[in-house]
mmCIF file of N, CA and C in Angstrom:
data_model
loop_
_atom_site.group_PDB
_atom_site.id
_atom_site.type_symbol
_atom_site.label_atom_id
_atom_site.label_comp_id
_atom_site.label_asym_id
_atom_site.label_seq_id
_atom_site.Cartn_x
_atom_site.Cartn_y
_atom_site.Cartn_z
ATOM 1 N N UNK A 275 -145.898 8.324 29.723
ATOM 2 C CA UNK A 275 -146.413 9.579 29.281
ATOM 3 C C UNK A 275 -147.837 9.359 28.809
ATOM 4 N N UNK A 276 -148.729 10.302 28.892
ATOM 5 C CA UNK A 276 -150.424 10.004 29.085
ATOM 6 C C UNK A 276 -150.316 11.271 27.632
ATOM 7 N N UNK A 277 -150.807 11.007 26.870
ATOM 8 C CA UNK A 277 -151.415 12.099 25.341
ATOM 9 C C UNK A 277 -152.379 11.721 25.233
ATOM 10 N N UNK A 278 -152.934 13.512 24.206
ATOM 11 C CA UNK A 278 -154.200 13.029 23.338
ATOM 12 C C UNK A 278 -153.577 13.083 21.941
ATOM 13 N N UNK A 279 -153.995 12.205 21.231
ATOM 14 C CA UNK A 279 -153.502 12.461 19.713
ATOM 15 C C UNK A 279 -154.046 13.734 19.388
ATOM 16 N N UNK A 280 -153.806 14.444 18.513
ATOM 17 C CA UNK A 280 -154.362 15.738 17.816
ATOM 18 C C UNK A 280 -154.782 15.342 16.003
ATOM 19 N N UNK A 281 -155.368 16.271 16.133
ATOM 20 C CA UNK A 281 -156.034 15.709 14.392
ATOM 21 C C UNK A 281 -154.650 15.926 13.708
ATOM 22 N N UNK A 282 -153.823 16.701 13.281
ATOM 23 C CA UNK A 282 -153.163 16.942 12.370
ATOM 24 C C UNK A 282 -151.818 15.901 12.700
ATOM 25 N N UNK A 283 -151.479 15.090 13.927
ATOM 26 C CA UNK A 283 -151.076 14.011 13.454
ATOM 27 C C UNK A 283 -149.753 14.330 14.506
ATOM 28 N N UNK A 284 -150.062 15.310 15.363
ATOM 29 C CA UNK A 284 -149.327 15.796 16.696
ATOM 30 C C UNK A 284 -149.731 15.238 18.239
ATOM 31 N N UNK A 285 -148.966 14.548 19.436
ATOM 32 C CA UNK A 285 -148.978 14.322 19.901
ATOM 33 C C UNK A 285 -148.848 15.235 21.715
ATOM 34 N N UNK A 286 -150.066 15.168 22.268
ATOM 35 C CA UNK A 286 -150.281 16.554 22.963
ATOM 36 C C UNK A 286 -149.998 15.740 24.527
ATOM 37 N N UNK A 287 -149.018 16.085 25.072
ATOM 38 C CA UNK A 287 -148.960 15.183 26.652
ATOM 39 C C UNK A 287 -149.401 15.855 27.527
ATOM 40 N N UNK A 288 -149.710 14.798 29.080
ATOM 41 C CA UNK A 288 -149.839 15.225 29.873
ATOM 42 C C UNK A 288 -151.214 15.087 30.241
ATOM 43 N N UNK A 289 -152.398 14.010 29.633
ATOM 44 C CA UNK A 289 -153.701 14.288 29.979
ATOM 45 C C UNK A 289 -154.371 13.672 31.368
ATOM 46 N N UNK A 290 -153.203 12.429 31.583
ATOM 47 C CA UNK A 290 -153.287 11.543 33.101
ATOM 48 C C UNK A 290 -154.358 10.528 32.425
ATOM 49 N N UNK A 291 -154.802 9.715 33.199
ATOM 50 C CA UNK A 291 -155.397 8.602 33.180
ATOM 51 C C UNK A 291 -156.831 8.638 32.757
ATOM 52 N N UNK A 292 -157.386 9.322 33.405
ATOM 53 C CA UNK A 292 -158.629 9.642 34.063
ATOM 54 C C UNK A 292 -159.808 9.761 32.143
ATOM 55 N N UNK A 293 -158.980 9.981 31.239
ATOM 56 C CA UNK A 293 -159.702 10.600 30.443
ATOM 57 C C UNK A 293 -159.749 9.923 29.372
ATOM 58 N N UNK A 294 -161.254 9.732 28.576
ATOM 59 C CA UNK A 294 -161.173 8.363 27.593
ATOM 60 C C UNK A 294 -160.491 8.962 26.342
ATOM 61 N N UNK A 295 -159.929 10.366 26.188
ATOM 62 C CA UNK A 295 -159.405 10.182 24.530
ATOM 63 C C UNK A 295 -157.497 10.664 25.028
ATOM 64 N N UNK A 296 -157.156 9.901 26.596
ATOM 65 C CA UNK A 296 -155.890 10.103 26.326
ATOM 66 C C UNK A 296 -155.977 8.451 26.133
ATOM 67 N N UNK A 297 -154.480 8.092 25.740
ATOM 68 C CA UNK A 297 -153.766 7.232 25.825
ATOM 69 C C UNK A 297 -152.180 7.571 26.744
ATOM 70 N N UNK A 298 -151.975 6.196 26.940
ATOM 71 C CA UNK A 298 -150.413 5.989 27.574
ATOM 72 C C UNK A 298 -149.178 5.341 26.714
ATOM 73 N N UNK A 299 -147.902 6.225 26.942
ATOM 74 C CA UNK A 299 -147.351 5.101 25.763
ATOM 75 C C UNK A 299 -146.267 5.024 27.107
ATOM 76 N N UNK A 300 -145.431 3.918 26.899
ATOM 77 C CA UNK A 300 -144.515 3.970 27.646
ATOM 78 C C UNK A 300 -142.986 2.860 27.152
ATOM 79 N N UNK A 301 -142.094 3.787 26.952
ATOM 80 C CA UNK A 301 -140.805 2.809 26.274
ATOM 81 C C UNK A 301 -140.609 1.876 26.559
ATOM 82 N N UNK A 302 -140.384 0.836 26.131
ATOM 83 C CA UNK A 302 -139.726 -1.088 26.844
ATOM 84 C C UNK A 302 -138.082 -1.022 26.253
ATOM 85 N N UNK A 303 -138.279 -0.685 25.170
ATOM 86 C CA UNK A 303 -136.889 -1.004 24.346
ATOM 87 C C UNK A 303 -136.615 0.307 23.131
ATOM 88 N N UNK A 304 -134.875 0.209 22.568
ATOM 89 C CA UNK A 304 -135.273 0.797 21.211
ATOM 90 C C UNK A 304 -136.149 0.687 20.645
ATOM 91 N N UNK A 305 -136.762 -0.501 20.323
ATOM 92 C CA UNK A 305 -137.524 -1.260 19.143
ATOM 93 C C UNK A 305 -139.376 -1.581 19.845
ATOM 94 N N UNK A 306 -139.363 -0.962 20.717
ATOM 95 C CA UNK A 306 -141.030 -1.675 21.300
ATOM 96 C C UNK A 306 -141.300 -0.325 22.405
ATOM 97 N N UNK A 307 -142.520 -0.091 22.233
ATOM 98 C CA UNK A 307 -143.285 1.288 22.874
ATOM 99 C C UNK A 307 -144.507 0.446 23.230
ATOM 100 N N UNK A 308 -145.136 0.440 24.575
ATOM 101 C CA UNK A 308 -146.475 0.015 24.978
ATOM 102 C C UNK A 308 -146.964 1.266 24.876
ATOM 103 N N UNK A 309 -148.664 0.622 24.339
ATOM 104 C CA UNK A 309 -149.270 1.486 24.090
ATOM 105 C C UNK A 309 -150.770 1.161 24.883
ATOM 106 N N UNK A 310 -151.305 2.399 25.838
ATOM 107 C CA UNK A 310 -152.735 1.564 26.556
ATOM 108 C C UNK A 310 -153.258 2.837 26.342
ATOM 109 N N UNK A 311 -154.571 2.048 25.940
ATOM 110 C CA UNK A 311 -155.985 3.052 25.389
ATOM 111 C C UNK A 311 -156.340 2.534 24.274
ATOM 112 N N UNK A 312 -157.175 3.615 24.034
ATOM 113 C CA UNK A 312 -157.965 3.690 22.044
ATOM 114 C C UNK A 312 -157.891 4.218 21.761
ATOM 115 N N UNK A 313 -157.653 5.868 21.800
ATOM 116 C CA UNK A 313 -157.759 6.999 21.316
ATOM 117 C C UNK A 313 -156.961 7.413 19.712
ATOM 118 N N UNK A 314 -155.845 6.556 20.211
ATOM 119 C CA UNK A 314 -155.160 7.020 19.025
ATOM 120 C C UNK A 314 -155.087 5.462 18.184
ATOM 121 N N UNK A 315 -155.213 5.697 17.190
ATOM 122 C CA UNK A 315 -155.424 3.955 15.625
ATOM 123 C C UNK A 315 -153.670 3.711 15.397
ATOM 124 N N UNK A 316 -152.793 3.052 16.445
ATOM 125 C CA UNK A 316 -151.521 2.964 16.107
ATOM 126 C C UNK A 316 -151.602 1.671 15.118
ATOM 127 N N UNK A 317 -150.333 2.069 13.973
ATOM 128 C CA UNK A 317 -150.086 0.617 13.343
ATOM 129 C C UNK A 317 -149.306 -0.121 14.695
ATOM 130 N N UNK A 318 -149.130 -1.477 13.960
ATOM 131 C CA UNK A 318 -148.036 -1.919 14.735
ATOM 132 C C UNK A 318 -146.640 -1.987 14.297
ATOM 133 N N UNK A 319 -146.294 -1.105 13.331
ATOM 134 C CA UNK A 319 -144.744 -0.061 13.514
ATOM 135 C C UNK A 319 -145.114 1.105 13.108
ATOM 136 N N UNK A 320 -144.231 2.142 13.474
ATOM 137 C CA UNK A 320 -144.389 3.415 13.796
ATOM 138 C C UNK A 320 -143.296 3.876 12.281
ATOM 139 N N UNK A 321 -143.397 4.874 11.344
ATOM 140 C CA UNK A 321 -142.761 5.476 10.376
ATOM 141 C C UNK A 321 -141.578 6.428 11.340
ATOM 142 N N UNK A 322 -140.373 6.766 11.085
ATOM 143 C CA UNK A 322 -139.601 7.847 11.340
ATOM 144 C C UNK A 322 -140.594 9.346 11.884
ATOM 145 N N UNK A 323 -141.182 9.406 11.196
ATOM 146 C CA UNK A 323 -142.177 10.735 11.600
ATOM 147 C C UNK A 323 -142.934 10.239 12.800
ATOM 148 N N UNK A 324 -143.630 9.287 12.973
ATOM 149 C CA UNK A 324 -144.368 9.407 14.416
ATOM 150 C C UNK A 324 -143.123 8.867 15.535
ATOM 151 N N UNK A 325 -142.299 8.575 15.204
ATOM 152 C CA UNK A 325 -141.530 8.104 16.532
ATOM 153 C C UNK A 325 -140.414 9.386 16.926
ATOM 154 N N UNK A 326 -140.577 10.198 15.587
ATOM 155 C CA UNK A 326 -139.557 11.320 16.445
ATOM 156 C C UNK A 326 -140.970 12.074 17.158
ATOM 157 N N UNK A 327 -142.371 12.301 16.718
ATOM 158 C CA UNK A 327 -143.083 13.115 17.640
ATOM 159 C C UNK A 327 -143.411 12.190 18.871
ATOM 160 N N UNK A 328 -143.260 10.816 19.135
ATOM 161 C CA UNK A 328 -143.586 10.422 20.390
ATOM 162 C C UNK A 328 -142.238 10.990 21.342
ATOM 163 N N UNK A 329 -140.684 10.753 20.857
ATOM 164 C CA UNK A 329 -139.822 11.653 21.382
ATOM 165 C C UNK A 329 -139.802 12.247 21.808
ATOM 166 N N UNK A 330 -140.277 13.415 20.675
ATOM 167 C CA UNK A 330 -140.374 15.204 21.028
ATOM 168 C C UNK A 330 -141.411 14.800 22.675
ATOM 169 N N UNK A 331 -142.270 14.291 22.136
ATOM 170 C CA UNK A 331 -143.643 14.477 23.737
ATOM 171 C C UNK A 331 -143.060 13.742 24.551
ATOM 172 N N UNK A 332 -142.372 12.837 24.710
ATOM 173 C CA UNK A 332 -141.499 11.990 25.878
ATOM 174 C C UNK A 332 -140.253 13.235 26.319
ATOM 175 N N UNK A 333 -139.522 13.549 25.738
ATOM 176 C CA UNK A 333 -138.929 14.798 26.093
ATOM 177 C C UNK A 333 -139.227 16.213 26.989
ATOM 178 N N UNK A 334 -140.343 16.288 26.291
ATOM 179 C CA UNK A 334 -141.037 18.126 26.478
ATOM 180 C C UNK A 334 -141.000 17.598 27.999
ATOM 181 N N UNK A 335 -141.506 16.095 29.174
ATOM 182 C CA UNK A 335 -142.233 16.278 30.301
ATOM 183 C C UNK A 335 -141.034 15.319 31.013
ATOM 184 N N UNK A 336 -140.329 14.904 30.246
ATOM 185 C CA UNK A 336 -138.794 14.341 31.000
ATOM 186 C C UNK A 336 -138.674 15.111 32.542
ATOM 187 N N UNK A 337 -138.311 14.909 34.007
ATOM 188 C CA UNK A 337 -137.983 15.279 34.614
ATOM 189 C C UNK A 337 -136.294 15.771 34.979
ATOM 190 N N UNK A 338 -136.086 13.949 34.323
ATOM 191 C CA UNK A 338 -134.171 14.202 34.665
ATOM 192 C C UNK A 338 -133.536 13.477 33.869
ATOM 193 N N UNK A 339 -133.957 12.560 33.022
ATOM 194 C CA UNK A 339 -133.159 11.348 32.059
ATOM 195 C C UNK A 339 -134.008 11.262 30.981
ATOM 196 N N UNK A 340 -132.986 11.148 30.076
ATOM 197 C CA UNK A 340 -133.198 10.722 28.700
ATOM 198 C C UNK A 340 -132.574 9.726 27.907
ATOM 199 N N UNK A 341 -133.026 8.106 27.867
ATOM 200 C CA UNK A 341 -132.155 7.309 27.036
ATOM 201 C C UNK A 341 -132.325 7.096 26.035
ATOM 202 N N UNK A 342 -130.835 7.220 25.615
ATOM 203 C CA UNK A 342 -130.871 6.378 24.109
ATOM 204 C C UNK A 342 -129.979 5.265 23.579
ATOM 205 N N UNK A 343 -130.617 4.663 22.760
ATOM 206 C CA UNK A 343 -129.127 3.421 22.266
ATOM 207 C C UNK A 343 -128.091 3.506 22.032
ATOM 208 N N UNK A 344 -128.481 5.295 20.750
ATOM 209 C CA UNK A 344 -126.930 5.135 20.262
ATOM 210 C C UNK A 344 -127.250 7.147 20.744
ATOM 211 N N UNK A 345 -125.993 7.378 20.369
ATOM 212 C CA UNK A 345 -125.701 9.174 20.528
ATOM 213 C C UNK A 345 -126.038 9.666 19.945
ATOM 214 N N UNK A 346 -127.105 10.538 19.841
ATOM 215 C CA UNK A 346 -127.815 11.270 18.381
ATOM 216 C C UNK A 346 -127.821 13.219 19.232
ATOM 217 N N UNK A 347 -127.063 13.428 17.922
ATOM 218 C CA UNK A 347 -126.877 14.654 18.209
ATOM 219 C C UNK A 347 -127.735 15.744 18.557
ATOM 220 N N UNK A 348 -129.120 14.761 17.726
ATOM 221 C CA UNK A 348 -130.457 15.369 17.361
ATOM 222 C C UNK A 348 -130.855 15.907 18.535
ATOM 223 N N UNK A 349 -131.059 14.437 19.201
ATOM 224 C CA UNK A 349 -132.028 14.172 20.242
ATOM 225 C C UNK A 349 -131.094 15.115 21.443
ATOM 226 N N UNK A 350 -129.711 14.953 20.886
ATOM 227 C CA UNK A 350 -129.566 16.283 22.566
ATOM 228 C C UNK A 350 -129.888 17.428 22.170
ATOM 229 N N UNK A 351 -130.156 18.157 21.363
ATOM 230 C CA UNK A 351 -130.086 19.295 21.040
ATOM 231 C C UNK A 351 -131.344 19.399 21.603
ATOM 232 N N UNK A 352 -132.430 18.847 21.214
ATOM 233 C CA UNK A 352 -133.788 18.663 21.345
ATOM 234 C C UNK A 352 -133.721 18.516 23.257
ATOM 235 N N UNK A 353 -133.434 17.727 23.926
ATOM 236 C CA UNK A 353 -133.134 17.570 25.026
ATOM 237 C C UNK A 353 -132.496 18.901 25.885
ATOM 238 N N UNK A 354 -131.425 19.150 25.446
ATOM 239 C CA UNK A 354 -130.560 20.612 26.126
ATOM 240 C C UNK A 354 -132.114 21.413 25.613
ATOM 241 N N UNK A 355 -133.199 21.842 24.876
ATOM 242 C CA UNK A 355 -133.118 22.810 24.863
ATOM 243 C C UNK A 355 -134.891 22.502 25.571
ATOM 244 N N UNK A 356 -135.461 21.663 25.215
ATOM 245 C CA UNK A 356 -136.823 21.245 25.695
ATOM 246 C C UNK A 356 -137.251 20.553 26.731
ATOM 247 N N UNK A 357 -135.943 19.534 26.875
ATOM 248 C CA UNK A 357 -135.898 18.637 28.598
ATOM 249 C C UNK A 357 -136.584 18.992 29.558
ATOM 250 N N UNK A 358 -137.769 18.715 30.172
ATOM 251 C CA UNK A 358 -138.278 18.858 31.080
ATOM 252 C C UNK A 358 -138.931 20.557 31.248
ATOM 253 N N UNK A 359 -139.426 20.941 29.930
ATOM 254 C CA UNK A 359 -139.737 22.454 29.789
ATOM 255 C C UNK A 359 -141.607 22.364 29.944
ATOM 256 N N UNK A 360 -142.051 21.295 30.169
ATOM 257 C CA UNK A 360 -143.236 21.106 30.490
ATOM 258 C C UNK A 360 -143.165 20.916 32.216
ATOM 259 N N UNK A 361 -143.935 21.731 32.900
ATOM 260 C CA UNK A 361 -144.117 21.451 34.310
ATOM 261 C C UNK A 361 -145.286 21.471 34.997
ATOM 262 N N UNK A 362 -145.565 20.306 35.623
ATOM 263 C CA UNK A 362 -147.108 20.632 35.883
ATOM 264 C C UNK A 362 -147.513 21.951 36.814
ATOM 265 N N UNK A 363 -149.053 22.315 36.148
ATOM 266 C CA UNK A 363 -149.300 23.446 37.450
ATOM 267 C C UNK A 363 -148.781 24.795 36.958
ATOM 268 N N UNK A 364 -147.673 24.740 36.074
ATOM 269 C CA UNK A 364 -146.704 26.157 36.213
ATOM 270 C C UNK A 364 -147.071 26.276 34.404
ATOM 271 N N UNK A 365 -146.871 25.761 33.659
ATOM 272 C CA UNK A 365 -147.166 26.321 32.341
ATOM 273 C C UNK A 365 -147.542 24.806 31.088
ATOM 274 N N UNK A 366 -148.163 23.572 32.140
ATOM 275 C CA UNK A 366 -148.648 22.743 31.612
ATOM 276 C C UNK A 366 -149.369 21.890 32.586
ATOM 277 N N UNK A 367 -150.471 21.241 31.784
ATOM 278 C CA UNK A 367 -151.224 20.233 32.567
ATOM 279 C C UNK A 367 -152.027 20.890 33.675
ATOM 280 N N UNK A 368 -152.625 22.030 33.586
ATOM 281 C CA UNK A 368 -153.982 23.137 34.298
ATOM 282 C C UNK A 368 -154.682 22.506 34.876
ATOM 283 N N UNK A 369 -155.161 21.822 36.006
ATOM 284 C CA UNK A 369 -156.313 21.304 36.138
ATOM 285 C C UNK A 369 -157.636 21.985 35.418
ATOM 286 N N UNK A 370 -158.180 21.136 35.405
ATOM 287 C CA UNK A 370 -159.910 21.734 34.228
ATOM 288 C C UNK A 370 -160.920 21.415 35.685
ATOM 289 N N UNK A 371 -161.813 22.975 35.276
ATOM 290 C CA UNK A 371 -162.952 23.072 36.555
ATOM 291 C C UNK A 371 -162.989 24.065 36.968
ATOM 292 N N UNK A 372 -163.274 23.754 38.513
ATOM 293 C CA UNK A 372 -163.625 24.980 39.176
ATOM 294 C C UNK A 372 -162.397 25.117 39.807
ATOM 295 N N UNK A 373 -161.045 24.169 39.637
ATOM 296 C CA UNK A 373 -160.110 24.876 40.545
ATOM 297 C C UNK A 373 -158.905 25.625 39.286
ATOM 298 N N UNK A 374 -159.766 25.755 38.665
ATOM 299 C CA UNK A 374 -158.804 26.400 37.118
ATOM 300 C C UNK A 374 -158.657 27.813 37.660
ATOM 301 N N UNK A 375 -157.568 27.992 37.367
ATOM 302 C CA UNK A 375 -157.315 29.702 37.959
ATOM 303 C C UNK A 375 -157.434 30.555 37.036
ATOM 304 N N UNK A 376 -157.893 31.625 36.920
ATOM 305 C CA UNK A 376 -158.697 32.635 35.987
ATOM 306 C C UNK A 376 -157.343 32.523 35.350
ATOM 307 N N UNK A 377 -157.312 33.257 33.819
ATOM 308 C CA UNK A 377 -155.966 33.816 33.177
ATOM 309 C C UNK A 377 -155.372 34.869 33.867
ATOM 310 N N UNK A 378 -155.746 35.825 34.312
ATOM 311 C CA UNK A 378 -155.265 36.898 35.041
ATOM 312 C C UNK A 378 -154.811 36.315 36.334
ATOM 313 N N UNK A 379 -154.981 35.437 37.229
ATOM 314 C CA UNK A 379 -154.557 34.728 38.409
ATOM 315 C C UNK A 379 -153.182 34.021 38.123
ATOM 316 N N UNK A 380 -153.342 33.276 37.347
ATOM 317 C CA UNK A 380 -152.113 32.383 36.267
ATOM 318 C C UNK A 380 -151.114 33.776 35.770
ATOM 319 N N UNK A 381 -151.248 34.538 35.203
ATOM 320 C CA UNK A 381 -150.254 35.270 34.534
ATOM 321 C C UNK A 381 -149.770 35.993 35.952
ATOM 322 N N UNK A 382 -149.993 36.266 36.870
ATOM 323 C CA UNK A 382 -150.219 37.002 37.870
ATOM 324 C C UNK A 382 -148.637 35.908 38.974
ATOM 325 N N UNK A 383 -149.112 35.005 38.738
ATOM 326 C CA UNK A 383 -148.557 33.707 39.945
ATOM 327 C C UNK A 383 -147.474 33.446 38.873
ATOM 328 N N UNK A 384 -147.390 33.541 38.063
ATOM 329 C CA UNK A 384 -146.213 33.304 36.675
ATOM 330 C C UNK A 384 -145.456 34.443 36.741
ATOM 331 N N UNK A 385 -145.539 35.534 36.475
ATOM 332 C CA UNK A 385 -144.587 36.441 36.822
ATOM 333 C C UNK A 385 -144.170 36.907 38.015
ATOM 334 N N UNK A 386 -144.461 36.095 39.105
ATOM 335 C CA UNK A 386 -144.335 36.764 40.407
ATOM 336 C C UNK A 386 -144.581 37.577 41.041
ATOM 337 N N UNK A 387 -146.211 37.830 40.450
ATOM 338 C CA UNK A 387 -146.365 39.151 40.669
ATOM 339 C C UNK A 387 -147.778 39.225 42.531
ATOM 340 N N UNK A 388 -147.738 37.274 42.620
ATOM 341 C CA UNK A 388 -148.564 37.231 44.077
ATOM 342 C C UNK A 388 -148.109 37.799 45.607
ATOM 343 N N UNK A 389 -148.712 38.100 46.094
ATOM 344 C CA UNK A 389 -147.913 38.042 47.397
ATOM 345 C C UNK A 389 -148.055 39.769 48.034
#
């Protein structure tokens, strides 16, 4: 998963590679998260609070699986209801530019209203 950190201490996915204030984190284990970039000043352990928001943002762009060690009721609830609710193109991750589609084009292709 590719983020930008946010000032208030929220984790925003989806920025891809390409850009110097995302970073990449990517799970190894319960206990170990790689982390590539600079953007964000990680310790080297994470408090209860930043590892449920790396979650939450590993979640929101999930396609089809979600593991965990042990069964947390939490994390399905969070899962059943957010799992894969980020999609590129359709209501996350916009390309930026000239191939950005006006707001009225986007709301337009979102409600089905092209064609």
């Amino acid at each position: 998963m590719t983020f930008v950190p946010l000032a208030h201490g929220l984790l925003h996915p989806g920025y891809g590679l390409r850009r110097e204030d995302a970073d990449a984190a990517f799970p190894l284990a319960p206990d170990a998260c790689l982390l590539m970039g600079h953007a964000w000043q990680v310790p080297t352990s994470l408090d209860k609070t930043m590892v449920d928001r790396l979650n939450d943002a590993l979640i929101c762009v999930s396609d089809r699986y979600v593991y965990s060690k042990t069964f947390s009721s939490e994390i399905q609830e969070y899962v059943d209801q957010y799992g894969g609710s980020s999609r590129y193109g359709v209501n996350a991750f916009m390309p930026i530019g000239l191939k950005m589609p006006m707001a009225r084009q986007f709301l337009r292709a979102h409600f089905g209203l092209e064609g």
